[in-house]
Coordinates of C-alpha atoms and ligand atoms in Angstrom, one line a residue:
M1 CA -44.7 146.5 251.6
E2 CA -48.5 147.0 251.6
T3 CA -48.2 149.5 248.7
L4 CA -45.9 147.2 246.8
A5 CA -48.1 144.2 247.4
A6 CA -51.2 146.2 246.2
L7 CA -49.4 147.1 243.0
C8 CA -48.2 143.5 242.5
K9 CA -51.8 142.3 242.7
R10 CA -53.3 145.2 240.7
R11 CA -50.8 144.8 237.8
G12 CA -50.5 141.1 237.8
F13 CA -47.1 140.4 239.4
I14 CA -48.1 138.3 242.4
F15 CA -51.4 136.8 243.5
Q16 CA -52.3 134.9 246.6
S17 CA -52.5 131.2 245.8
S18 CA -56.1 129.7 245.6
E19 CA -57.5 133.2 246.3
I20 CA -61.1 132.5 245.3
Y21 CA -61.1 129.8 248.1
G22 CA -59.8 132.1 250.7
G23 CA -56.1 131.6 249.9
I24 CA -53.6 129.2 251.5
N25 CA -51.0 130.6 253.9
G26 CA -47.4 130.6 252.6
F27 CA -48.2 129.9 248.9
W28 CA -48.0 132.5 246.1
D29 CA -48.7 132.6 242.4
Y30 CA -47.0 134.7 239.9
G31 CA -49.2 136.5 237.4
P32 CA -48.3 137.4 233.8
L33 CA -45.7 140.0 234.7
G34 CA -44.4 138.1 237.7
A35 CA -43.9 135.0 235.5
E36 CA -41.9 137.0 233.0
L37 CA -39.8 138.7 235.8
K38 CA -39.1 135.3 237.3
R39 CA -38.1 133.8 234.0
N40 CA -35.7 136.6 233.4
V41 CA -34.1 136.1 236.9
R42 CA -33.7 132.3 236.2
G43 CA -32.4 132.9 232.7
L44 CA -29.8 135.5 233.9
W45 CA -28.7 133.2 236.7
W46 CA -28.4 130.2 234.4
R47 CA -26.4 132.1 231.8
E48 CA -24.0 133.5 234.5
M49 CA -23.6 130.2 236.3
T50 CA -23.3 127.7 233.5
R51 CA -23.5 129.0 229.9
E52 CA -20.7 131.5 230.4
R53 CA -18.5 129.1 232.3
E54 CA -16.6 126.1 231.1
D55 CA -16.4 124.6 234.6
V56 CA -20.1 124.4 235.5
V57 CA -22.9 122.2 234.1
G58 CA -26.6 122.0 234.7
L59 CA -29.0 119.5 236.2
D60 CA -32.8 119.1 236.4
A61 CA -33.7 116.5 239.0
T62 CA -37.0 115.4 240.5
I63 CA -38.7 116.9 243.5
I64 CA -39.4 113.6 245.2
M65 CA -36.4 111.4 245.7
H66 CA -35.4 108.2 247.6
P67 CA -36.2 108.9 251.3
S68 CA -32.8 107.6 252.3
I69 CA -31.3 110.7 250.9
W70 CA -32.9 112.8 253.6
K71 CA -31.6 110.4 256.3
A72 CA -28.1 110.7 254.9
S73 CA -28.2 114.4 254.5
G74 CA -29.4 114.9 258.1
H75 CA -32.7 116.5 257.1
L76 CA -34.9 113.7 258.7
D77 CA -33.3 114.1 262.1
T78 CA -32.4 117.8 262.3
F79 CA -34.2 119.9 259.7
A80 CA -36.5 121.4 262.3
D81 CA -37.4 124.8 263.6
P82 CA -38.3 125.4 267.3
M83 CA -42.0 125.8 267.6
V84 CA -44.0 127.0 270.6
D85 CA -47.7 127.6 271.3
C86 CA -49.2 130.3 273.5
K87 CA -51.4 128.6 276.1
S88 CA -53.5 131.6 276.5
C89 CA -54.5 132.6 273.0
K90 CA -53.5 129.3 271.2
S91 CA -51.4 131.1 268.6
R92 CA -48.3 129.3 267.3
W93 CA -44.9 130.8 266.9
R94 CA -41.3 130.1 265.9
A95 CA -39.7 130.4 269.3
D96 CA -36.3 131.7 268.0
Q97 CA -38.0 134.4 266.0
I98 CA -40.2 135.8 268.8
A99 CA -37.3 135.6 271.2
E100 CA -35.0 137.5 268.8
E101 CA -37.6 140.2 268.1
Q102 CA -37.7 140.8 271.9
G103 CA -34.0 141.0 272.2
K104 CA -33.5 137.5 273.7
K105 CA -32.0 134.2 272.4
I106 CA -33.5 130.8 272.9
E107 CA -31.1 128.3 274.5
I108 CA -30.2 125.3 272.4
E109 CA -28.7 122.1 273.9
I110 CA -27.5 119.4 271.5
T111 CA -27.6 115.9 273.0
E112 CA -25.2 113.2 272.1
D113 CA -27.5 111.7 269.6
G114 CA -27.5 115.0 267.7
K115 CA -31.1 116.0 268.8
K116 CA -31.7 119.6 269.7
H117 CA -33.5 120.7 272.9
Y118 CA -34.7 124.2 273.2
K119 CA -35.5 126.4 276.2
M120 CA -37.4 129.7 275.9
P121 CA -35.6 132.5 277.9
A122 CA -37.5 134.3 280.6
G123 CA -39.4 137.4 279.8
V124 CA -40.5 136.5 276.2
K125 CA -44.2 137.3 275.7
C126 CA -46.7 136.2 273.1
P127 CA -46.7 138.8 270.3
K128 CA -50.5 138.4 270.0
C129 CA -51.8 138.5 273.6
G130 CA -48.8 139.4 275.7
S131 CA -49.0 136.2 277.9
A132 CA -45.7 134.5 278.9
N133 CA -47.5 131.2 279.3
F134 CA -46.0 129.0 276.6
T135 CA -45.9 125.2 275.9
E136 CA -42.5 123.5 275.8
V137 CA -40.5 124.5 272.8
R138 CA -40.6 121.5 270.4
P139 CA -38.6 120.9 267.2
F140 CA -40.9 120.8 264.1
N141 CA -39.6 119.1 261.0
L142 CA -40.0 121.3 258.0
M143 CA -40.3 118.6 255.4
F144 CA -43.6 117.9 253.7
A145 CA -44.3 114.2 253.7
T146 CA -46.3 112.2 251.2
H147 CA -46.6 108.5 250.1
V148 CA -45.5 107.0 246.8
G149 CA -47.9 104.5 245.3
P150 CA -51.4 103.5 246.5
I151 CA -50.6 102.3 250.0
E152 CA -50.1 104.8 252.8
S153 CA -47.5 103.2 255.0
D154 CA -44.2 104.1 256.5
D155 CA -42.5 101.9 253.9
N156 CA -43.5 104.2 251.1
K157 CA -43.2 107.5 252.8
A158 CA -41.4 110.1 250.8
Y159 CA -40.7 113.8 251.0
L160 CA -40.9 116.9 248.9
R161 CA -37.4 118.2 248.7
P162 CA -36.6 121.0 251.1
E163 CA -33.6 122.1 249.0
T164 CA -32.4 121.3 245.5
A165 CA -28.8 120.7 246.7
Q166 CA -29.2 117.0 247.6
A167 CA -30.2 116.0 244.1
I168 CA -26.9 117.4 242.9
F169 CA -24.9 115.5 245.4
V170 CA -26.6 112.2 244.6
Q171 CA -26.1 112.7 240.9
F172 CA -22.5 113.9 241.3
K173 CA -21.0 110.6 239.9
N174 CA -23.3 110.4 236.9
V175 CA -22.5 114.0 236.0
L176 CA -18.8 113.5 236.5
D177 CA -18.8 110.4 234.3
T178 CA -20.8 112.0 231.5
S179 CA -19.8 115.6 231.3
R180 CA -16.1 115.5 230.7
Q181 CA -15.5 117.7 233.7
K182 CA -12.8 117.3 236.3
V183 CA -12.5 118.7 239.8
P184 CA -12.7 121.7 240.3
F185 CA -16.1 121.9 238.6
G186 CA -19.7 122.7 239.5
I187 CA -23.2 121.4 239.0
C188 CA -26.1 123.9 239.1
Q189 CA -29.8 123.5 239.3
I190 CA -32.9 125.7 239.5
G191 CA -36.0 124.2 240.9
K192 CA -38.8 124.1 243.5
A193 CA -38.2 123.4 247.1
F194 CA -40.8 123.0 249.9
R195 CA -40.6 123.8 253.6
N196 CA -43.5 123.6 256.0
E197 CA -42.5 126.9 257.6
V198 CA -44.1 127.4 261.0
T199 CA -44.9 131.0 260.3
P200 CA -44.7 132.0 256.7
R201 CA -44.4 135.8 256.5
N202 CA -43.2 139.0 255.0
Y203 CA -45.2 138.4 251.8
T204 CA -43.3 136.0 249.6
F205 CA -40.1 136.2 251.6
R206 CA -40.8 133.1 253.7
S207 CA -43.0 130.8 251.7
R208 CA -43.8 127.1 252.0
E209 CA -43.3 126.5 248.3
F210 CA -40.4 128.4 246.7
E211 CA -37.7 128.1 244.1
Q212 CA -34.0 127.8 244.6
M213 CA -31.0 128.5 242.3
E214 CA -28.1 126.4 243.6
L215 CA -24.6 125.7 242.6
Q216 CA -22.5 123.0 244.2
F217 CA -18.9 123.7 243.2
F218 CA -16.6 120.8 243.9
I219 CA -13.0 121.4 244.8
R220 CA -9.9 119.5 245.8
P221 CA -9.3 119.1 249.5
D222 CA -6.5 121.5 250.5
E223 CA -4.2 118.6 251.1
A224 CA -4.5 117.5 247.5
V225 CA -3.8 121.1 246.3
E226 CA -0.7 121.1 248.5
L227 CA 0.6 117.8 247.0
I228 CA -0.1 119.0 243.4
C229 CA 1.2 122.6 243.8
G230 CA 3.6 122.3 246.7
H231 CA 1.6 124.9 248.6
V232 CA -2.0 126.3 249.2
A233 CA -2.4 129.9 248.3
Q234 CA -3.4 132.1 251.3
L235 CA -6.3 134.5 251.1
T236 CA -5.1 138.1 251.6
P237 CA -6.7 141.4 250.9
D238 CA -4.6 141.5 247.7
T239 CA -5.6 138.0 246.4
D240 CA -6.5 138.4 242.7
L241 CA -9.9 136.7 242.5
S242 CA -10.6 137.4 238.8
E243 CA -9.6 134.0 237.5
P244 CA -9.3 130.7 239.4
H245 CA -5.9 129.2 240.0
A246 CA -4.8 125.7 240.6
D247 CA -3.3 126.6 244.0
W248 CA -6.5 127.9 245.5
G249 CA -7.7 126.1 248.7
W250 CA -11.3 126.2 250.0
E251 CA -10.9 129.6 251.6
I252 CA -10.1 131.4 248.4
W253 CA -12.7 129.5 246.4
H254 CA -15.3 130.5 249.0
K255 CA -14.3 134.1 248.8
Y256 CA -14.3 133.9 245.0
W257 CA -17.9 132.8 244.9
V258 CA -19.0 135.5 247.4
E259 CA -17.4 138.1 245.2
K260 CA -18.9 136.6 242.0
R261 CA -22.4 136.5 243.5
L262 CA -22.2 140.0 244.8
A263 CA -21.1 141.3 241.4
W264 CA -24.0 139.4 239.8
Y265 CA -26.6 141.0 242.0
R266 CA -25.1 144.4 241.2
S267 CA -25.1 143.6 237.4
I268 CA -28.9 143.0 237.5
G269 CA -29.6 146.3 239.1
L270 CA -29.5 145.9 242.9
P271 CA -27.5 148.8 244.3
K272 CA -24.3 148.1 246.1
A273 CA -25.5 150.0 249.2
S274 CA -28.5 147.7 249.6
L275 CA -26.4 144.5 249.7
V276 CA -24.7 143.3 252.9
E277 CA -22.0 140.6 253.1
Y278 CA -22.7 138.9 256.5
W279 CA -20.1 136.4 257.7
Q280 CA -21.6 133.9 260.1
A281 CA -19.9 133.7 263.4
K282 CA -18.4 130.3 264.4
D283 CA -21.3 129.5 266.7
E284 CA -23.9 130.2 263.9
L285 CA -22.3 127.7 261.5
A286 CA -23.8 124.3 260.7
H287 CA -21.5 121.7 262.3
Y288 CA -20.0 120.6 258.9
A289 CA -19.6 124.2 257.5
R290 CA -16.2 125.8 257.6
A291 CA -17.6 129.3 256.7
C292 CA -20.8 130.7 255.5
V293 CA -21.6 134.1 254.1
D294 CA -25.2 135.4 253.9
I295 CA -25.7 137.9 251.1
Q296 CA -28.4 140.1 252.7
F297 CA -30.6 142.7 251.1
A298 CA -32.3 145.7 252.8
F299 CA -35.9 144.7 252.3
P300 CA -38.6 147.1 253.5
F301 CA -39.1 144.9 256.6
G302 CA -35.4 144.8 257.4
I303 CA -32.1 143.4 256.3
Q304 CA -32.6 139.7 255.5
E305 CA -30.9 136.8 253.7
L306 CA -31.1 136.6 249.9
E307 CA -28.5 133.9 249.4
G308 CA -26.2 131.8 251.5
I309 CA -22.7 130.8 250.4
A310 CA -21.4 128.0 252.4
A311 CA -18.1 126.1 252.4
R312 CA -19.6 122.7 253.2
S313 CA -16.3 120.6 253.3
D314 CA -16.7 117.1 252.1
Y315 CA -19.7 116.5 254.4
D316 CA -22.5 115.9 251.8
L317 CA -20.7 113.6 249.5
T318 CA -19.2 111.7 252.4
Q319 CA -22.6 111.2 253.9
H320 CA -23.9 109.7 250.6
H321 CA -20.6 107.7 250.2
I322 CA -21.4 106.1 253.6
H323 CA -25.2 105.7 253.4
S324 CA -25.5 104.5 249.8
G325 CA -22.4 102.3 249.9
K326 CA -21.5 103.7 246.5
S327 CA -18.1 105.3 246.3
Q328 CA -18.2 109.1 245.8
E329 CA -14.4 109.4 245.5
V330 CA -12.8 110.8 242.4
F331 CA -9.6 109.8 240.8
D332 CA -7.3 112.8 240.1
D333 CA -4.6 112.0 237.6
E334 CA -2.7 115.2 238.4
L335 CA -2.6 114.2 242.1
K336 CA -1.4 110.7 241.2
A337 CA 1.4 112.2 239.1
A338 CA 2.4 114.6 241.8
V339 CA 2.5 111.9 244.4
A340 CA 4.6 109.6 242.1
K341 CA 7.4 112.2 242.4
L342 CA 7.6 111.8 246.2
D343 CA 9.7 109.2 247.9
D344 CA 8.5 107.2 250.9
A345 CA 10.0 109.5 253.5
A346 CA 8.3 112.6 251.9
R347 CA 5.0 110.8 252.0
T348 CA 5.4 109.8 255.6
A349 CA 6.3 113.3 256.6
F350 CA 3.3 114.7 254.7
A351 CA 0.9 112.2 256.3
D352 CA 2.3 112.9 259.8
K353 CA 1.9 116.6 259.2
V354 CA -1.8 116.2 258.1
A355 CA -2.4 113.9 261.1
A356 CA -1.0 116.6 263.5
D357 CA -3.1 119.3 261.8
W358 CA -6.3 117.2 262.0
Q359 CA -5.6 116.4 265.7
A360 CA -5.1 120.0 266.5
A361 CA -8.5 120.6 264.9
G362 CA -10.1 118.0 267.1
K363 CA -10.3 115.3 264.3
S364 CA -8.9 111.8 264.5
P365 CA -5.3 111.3 263.4
E366 CA -6.1 107.7 262.3
A367 CA -8.7 109.1 259.9
A368 CA -6.0 111.5 258.6
H369 CA -3.7 108.6 257.8
T370 CA -6.5 106.7 256.0
F371 CA -7.3 109.9 254.0
C372 CA -3.6 110.4 253.1
A373 CA -3.3 106.8 251.9
K374 CA -6.2 107.5 249.5
L375 CA -4.6 110.7 248.4
F376 CA -1.3 108.9 247.6
D377 CA -3.4 106.7 245.4
G378 CA -4.8 109.8 243.6
R379 CA -8.3 109.5 245.3
Y380 CA -10.4 111.7 247.5
I381 CA -14.0 112.9 248.1
P382 CA -14.3 116.4 246.8
H383 CA -15.1 119.4 249.0
D384 CA -17.9 121.7 248.1
I385 CA -18.7 125.4 248.0
E386 CA -22.4 126.1 247.8
P387 CA -23.9 129.4 246.6
S388 CA -27.7 128.9 247.3
A389 CA -30.1 131.7 246.3
G390 CA -33.9 132.0 246.4
V391 CA -35.7 133.0 243.2
D392 CA -38.7 134.4 245.1
R393 CA -36.6 136.4 247.5
L394 CA -34.7 137.9 244.6
V395 CA -37.9 138.8 242.8
L396 CA -39.1 140.4 246.0
A397 CA -35.8 142.3 246.3
L398 CA -36.0 143.5 242.7
L399 CA -39.6 144.6 243.2
S400 CA -39.0 146.5 246.4
D401 CA -35.8 148.1 245.0
A402 CA -37.6 149.1 241.8
Y403 CA -40.6 150.7 243.4
C404 CA -40.5 154.5 243.2
E405 CA -43.0 157.3 243.6
E406 CA -42.1 160.7 242.2
K407 CA -43.8 164.1 241.9
I408 CA -44.0 165.4 238.4
A409 CA -46.0 168.1 236.5
D410 CA -48.7 166.9 234.2
D411 CA -49.5 168.5 230.7
K412 CA -51.3 171.4 232.4
G413 CA -48.5 172.0 234.9
K414 CA -50.4 170.4 237.8
E415 CA -48.4 168.2 240.2
E416 CA -49.1 164.5 240.1
T417 CA -47.5 161.4 241.5
R418 CA -45.8 159.0 239.0
V419 CA -45.3 155.4 240.2
V420 CA -42.3 153.9 238.4
M421 CA -40.8 150.5 238.7
R422 CA -37.2 151.2 237.9
F423 CA -36.2 147.7 236.9
N424 CA -32.9 147.2 235.2
P425 CA -33.8 146.4 231.5
K426 CA -32.2 142.9 232.0
V427 CA -34.9 141.9 234.4
A428 CA -37.8 144.1 233.3
P429 CA -40.8 141.8 232.4
I430 CA -41.6 143.9 229.2
K431 CA -38.7 145.5 227.4
L432 CA -40.4 147.8 225.0
A433 CA -44.0 149.1 224.6
I434 CA -45.1 150.1 221.1
F435 CA -47.9 152.5 220.5
P436 CA -49.6 153.9 217.4
L437 CA -50.3 157.6 218.2
L438 CA -54.0 157.2 217.2
K439 CA -55.9 153.9 217.1
N440 CA -58.4 155.1 214.5
R441 CA -55.7 155.6 211.8
P442 CA -55.1 152.2 210.1
E443 CA -51.8 153.3 208.6
L444 CA -50.4 154.1 212.1
V445 CA -51.8 150.9 213.5
A446 CA -50.3 148.8 210.7
K447 CA -46.9 150.3 211.1
A448 CA -46.9 149.9 214.9
R449 CA -48.1 146.2 214.5
E450 CA -45.3 145.6 212.0
I451 CA -42.7 146.9 214.5
Y452 CA -44.2 144.8 217.2
L453 CA -44.2 141.6 215.1
S454 CA -40.6 142.2 214.0
L455 CA -39.3 142.3 217.6
R456 CA -41.5 139.9 219.6
S457 CA -39.6 136.7 218.7
R458 CA -36.5 138.0 220.4
W459 CA -37.9 140.2 223.2
N460 CA -41.0 140.5 225.3
V461 CA -42.5 143.6 223.7
F462 CA -46.0 144.9 224.2
Y463 CA -48.5 146.6 221.8
D464 CA -51.0 149.0 223.2
E465 CA -53.4 151.3 221.3
S466 CA -56.0 152.3 223.9
G467 CA -56.2 155.6 225.8
A468 CA -54.3 158.8 225.6
I469 CA -50.6 158.4 224.9
G470 CA -49.6 159.9 228.3
R471 CA -51.8 157.4 230.0
R472 CA -50.3 154.6 228.0
Y473 CA -46.8 155.7 229.1
R474 CA -47.9 155.8 232.8
R475 CA -49.3 152.3 232.6
Q476 CA -45.9 151.1 231.4
D477 CA -44.0 153.1 234.0
E478 CA -46.0 151.4 236.7
I479 CA -44.9 147.9 235.5
G480 CA -41.3 149.0 234.8
T481 CA -41.1 148.8 231.0
P482 CA -37.9 150.7 230.3
F483 CA -38.7 152.0 226.9
G484 CA -41.7 153.0 224.8
V485 CA -41.9 154.0 221.1
T486 CA -44.7 155.9 219.4
V487 CA -45.6 155.6 215.8
D488 CA -46.8 158.9 214.4
F489 CA -47.3 160.6 211.1
Q490 CA -43.6 161.4 210.7
T491 CA -42.9 157.6 211.0
L492 CA -44.8 157.1 207.8
E493 CA -42.5 159.5 206.0
D494 CA -39.1 158.8 207.4
N495 CA -39.3 155.4 209.3
T496 CA -38.4 157.0 212.6
V497 CA -40.3 156.7 215.9
T498 CA -40.4 158.6 219.2
W499 CA -38.3 156.7 221.7
R500 CA -39.2 157.5 225.3
D501 CA -37.0 156.6 228.3
R502 CA -38.9 155.5 231.4
D503 CA -36.5 157.0 233.9
T504 CA -35.7 160.3 232.3
M505 CA -39.0 160.6 230.4
K506 CA -36.9 162.2 227.6
Q507 CA -38.0 161.6 224.1
E508 CA -36.0 161.4 220.9
R509 CA -36.4 160.4 217.3
V510 CA -34.9 157.0 216.5
A511 CA -34.8 155.0 213.2
I512 CA -36.9 151.8 213.3
S513 CA -33.9 150.0 212.1
E514 CA -32.1 151.0 215.3
L515 CA -34.6 149.6 217.7
A516 CA -33.2 146.1 217.9
T517 CA -29.6 147.3 218.6
R518 CA -30.9 149.7 221.3
L519 CA -32.8 146.8 223.1
Q520 CA -29.7 144.6 222.8
N521 CA -27.5 147.3 224.2
A522 CA -29.8 148.0 227.1
E523 CA -29.8 144.3 228.0
T524 CA -26.0 144.0 227.9
G525 CA -25.6 147.2 229.8
K526 CA -24.1 149.1 226.9
Q527 CA -25.3 152.7 226.1
Ligands
LIG1 P1 -33.8 131.3 256.5 O1 -32.8 131.4 257.6 O2 -34.2 132.7 256.0 O3 -34.9 130.4 256.8 P2 -32.1 129.4 255.4 O4 -30.8 129.8 255.9 O5 -32.8 128.3 256.0 O6 -33.0 130.7 255.3 P3 -31.1 128.1 253.1 O7 -31.5 126.8 253.6 O8 -29.7 128.5 253.1 O9 -32.0 129.2 253.8 O10 -31.7 128.3 251.6 C1 -31.0 129.0 250.6 C2 -31.9 130.1 250.1 O11 -33.2 129.6 249.7 C3 -32.1 131.2 251.0 O12 -31.1 132.2 251.0 C4 -33.4 131.8 250.4 O13 -33.1 132.7 249.4 C5 -34.1 130.6 249.9 N1 -35.2 130.2 250.9 C6 -35.0 129.4 251.9 N2 -36.2 129.2 252.6 C7 -37.1 129.9 251.9 C8 -38.5 130.2 252.1 N3 -39.2 129.6 253.1 N4 -39.1 131.0 251.2 C9 -38.5 131.6 250.2 N5 -37.1 131.4 250.0 C10 -36.5 130.6 250.8

């Protein structure tokens, strides 16, 4: 990590925020190359998640929203990490993290009012001074608070959003009414999120300001699927997940998104072997979640979460339905039509079966009957599948996966170390470097500039004329530019250039007219 962080600073990928003032813990800036890398990541995600789908639309909401949202979502009461101080050396820790690192687990007790109480297990020591003399473990709310307007009072307290998801839930109805979408459909968003993490660490992995890419995919409750299709398809190892089907329930939709997201990570260059699909155990799940898969990546500091894909039931929309007093139900004409074909006896039998299922799952049978009455009227609150990824964590995964040192022989046969960032061309900050062989030959410079200008409106290409050609190649290797072309004297005669591949270092003659096609093919994965 240290080598990578040094390269990121030296070459302008990532800088410490406010560095000239000593920095600020948990905040990072992206330099010229990091900014391009991040833009590519966002662009690829946006294209995959909405442009290339007819059933997902985008949103761009504000960071500060009505504070009642965070009450309804549960963040005000429960979005907290357990914090503990060492009484001996006064250092502050996340109790669950230090316990876990020492092979222990903190005990959590949830009281009736939903509040969490923590207890540090015996034997855990302060990682700094070794003392076991800790304060009580206290919950620490991770939301950054501020005030809206000139008066600082509790009445105008507001929060920087700790996730982008809630903005999607509270705009669900507006999007539904304006986008000509019908359930199942999704709303996606990319944007900043803020968490006052107790111990930001592992470089950009756990930051206090970061960016999320989230999709909320709204689906019919399984009971509505059953009424419309007569059954709910069961997830089996043979289920064909390539195209969505009307008879899918939440379980297949969830698995579908897990597979989609894994395939996307592979498509942008993360090797299959570095990705882990971790299914959370029942006792790890949030109380409203039916299932959650963490897509993890083998970072240099360990296998850690890159993205969480949760089946969140109808929890979020129901919370806003209740707290805002504005209905979040949808009217589903296919459901209404399906129900119209049932006689009273069939409806009663259906509602009784749902009530029995709910009761077996510990839920109220009366609520089941109310829910069924709504269903028979064609109405329900949609359920939600949420793939939620972090831009910064993905950028860090791409950087650490790309970093490579290899021994090669220089011009004189002497062994040297080549540092290469093996970015997939889709994410590489610079796609092509263009060099005139000699900078003091105006005809070579003019031709190289001409190529550069003809490509730069479509791709981020880079012109460089300084230093020996071998050194120029090395500089590009180190920042992961997949291709380089050199304009030499033959170019002036036959309009070909030397095309050099970063990974193989092979060189070949290529017509200038072919460069755009080559770049396009590299980005779409064609050879
Ligand atoms: P963790 O357990 O690592 O704190 P989380 O489970 O709280 O993460 P979610 O709330 O599911 O994370 O957020 C979704 C995604 O947002 C994460 O998978 C991660 O990529 C990103 N993310 C969350 N917190 C941070 C952070 N502090 N810094 C950078 N990215 C983050």
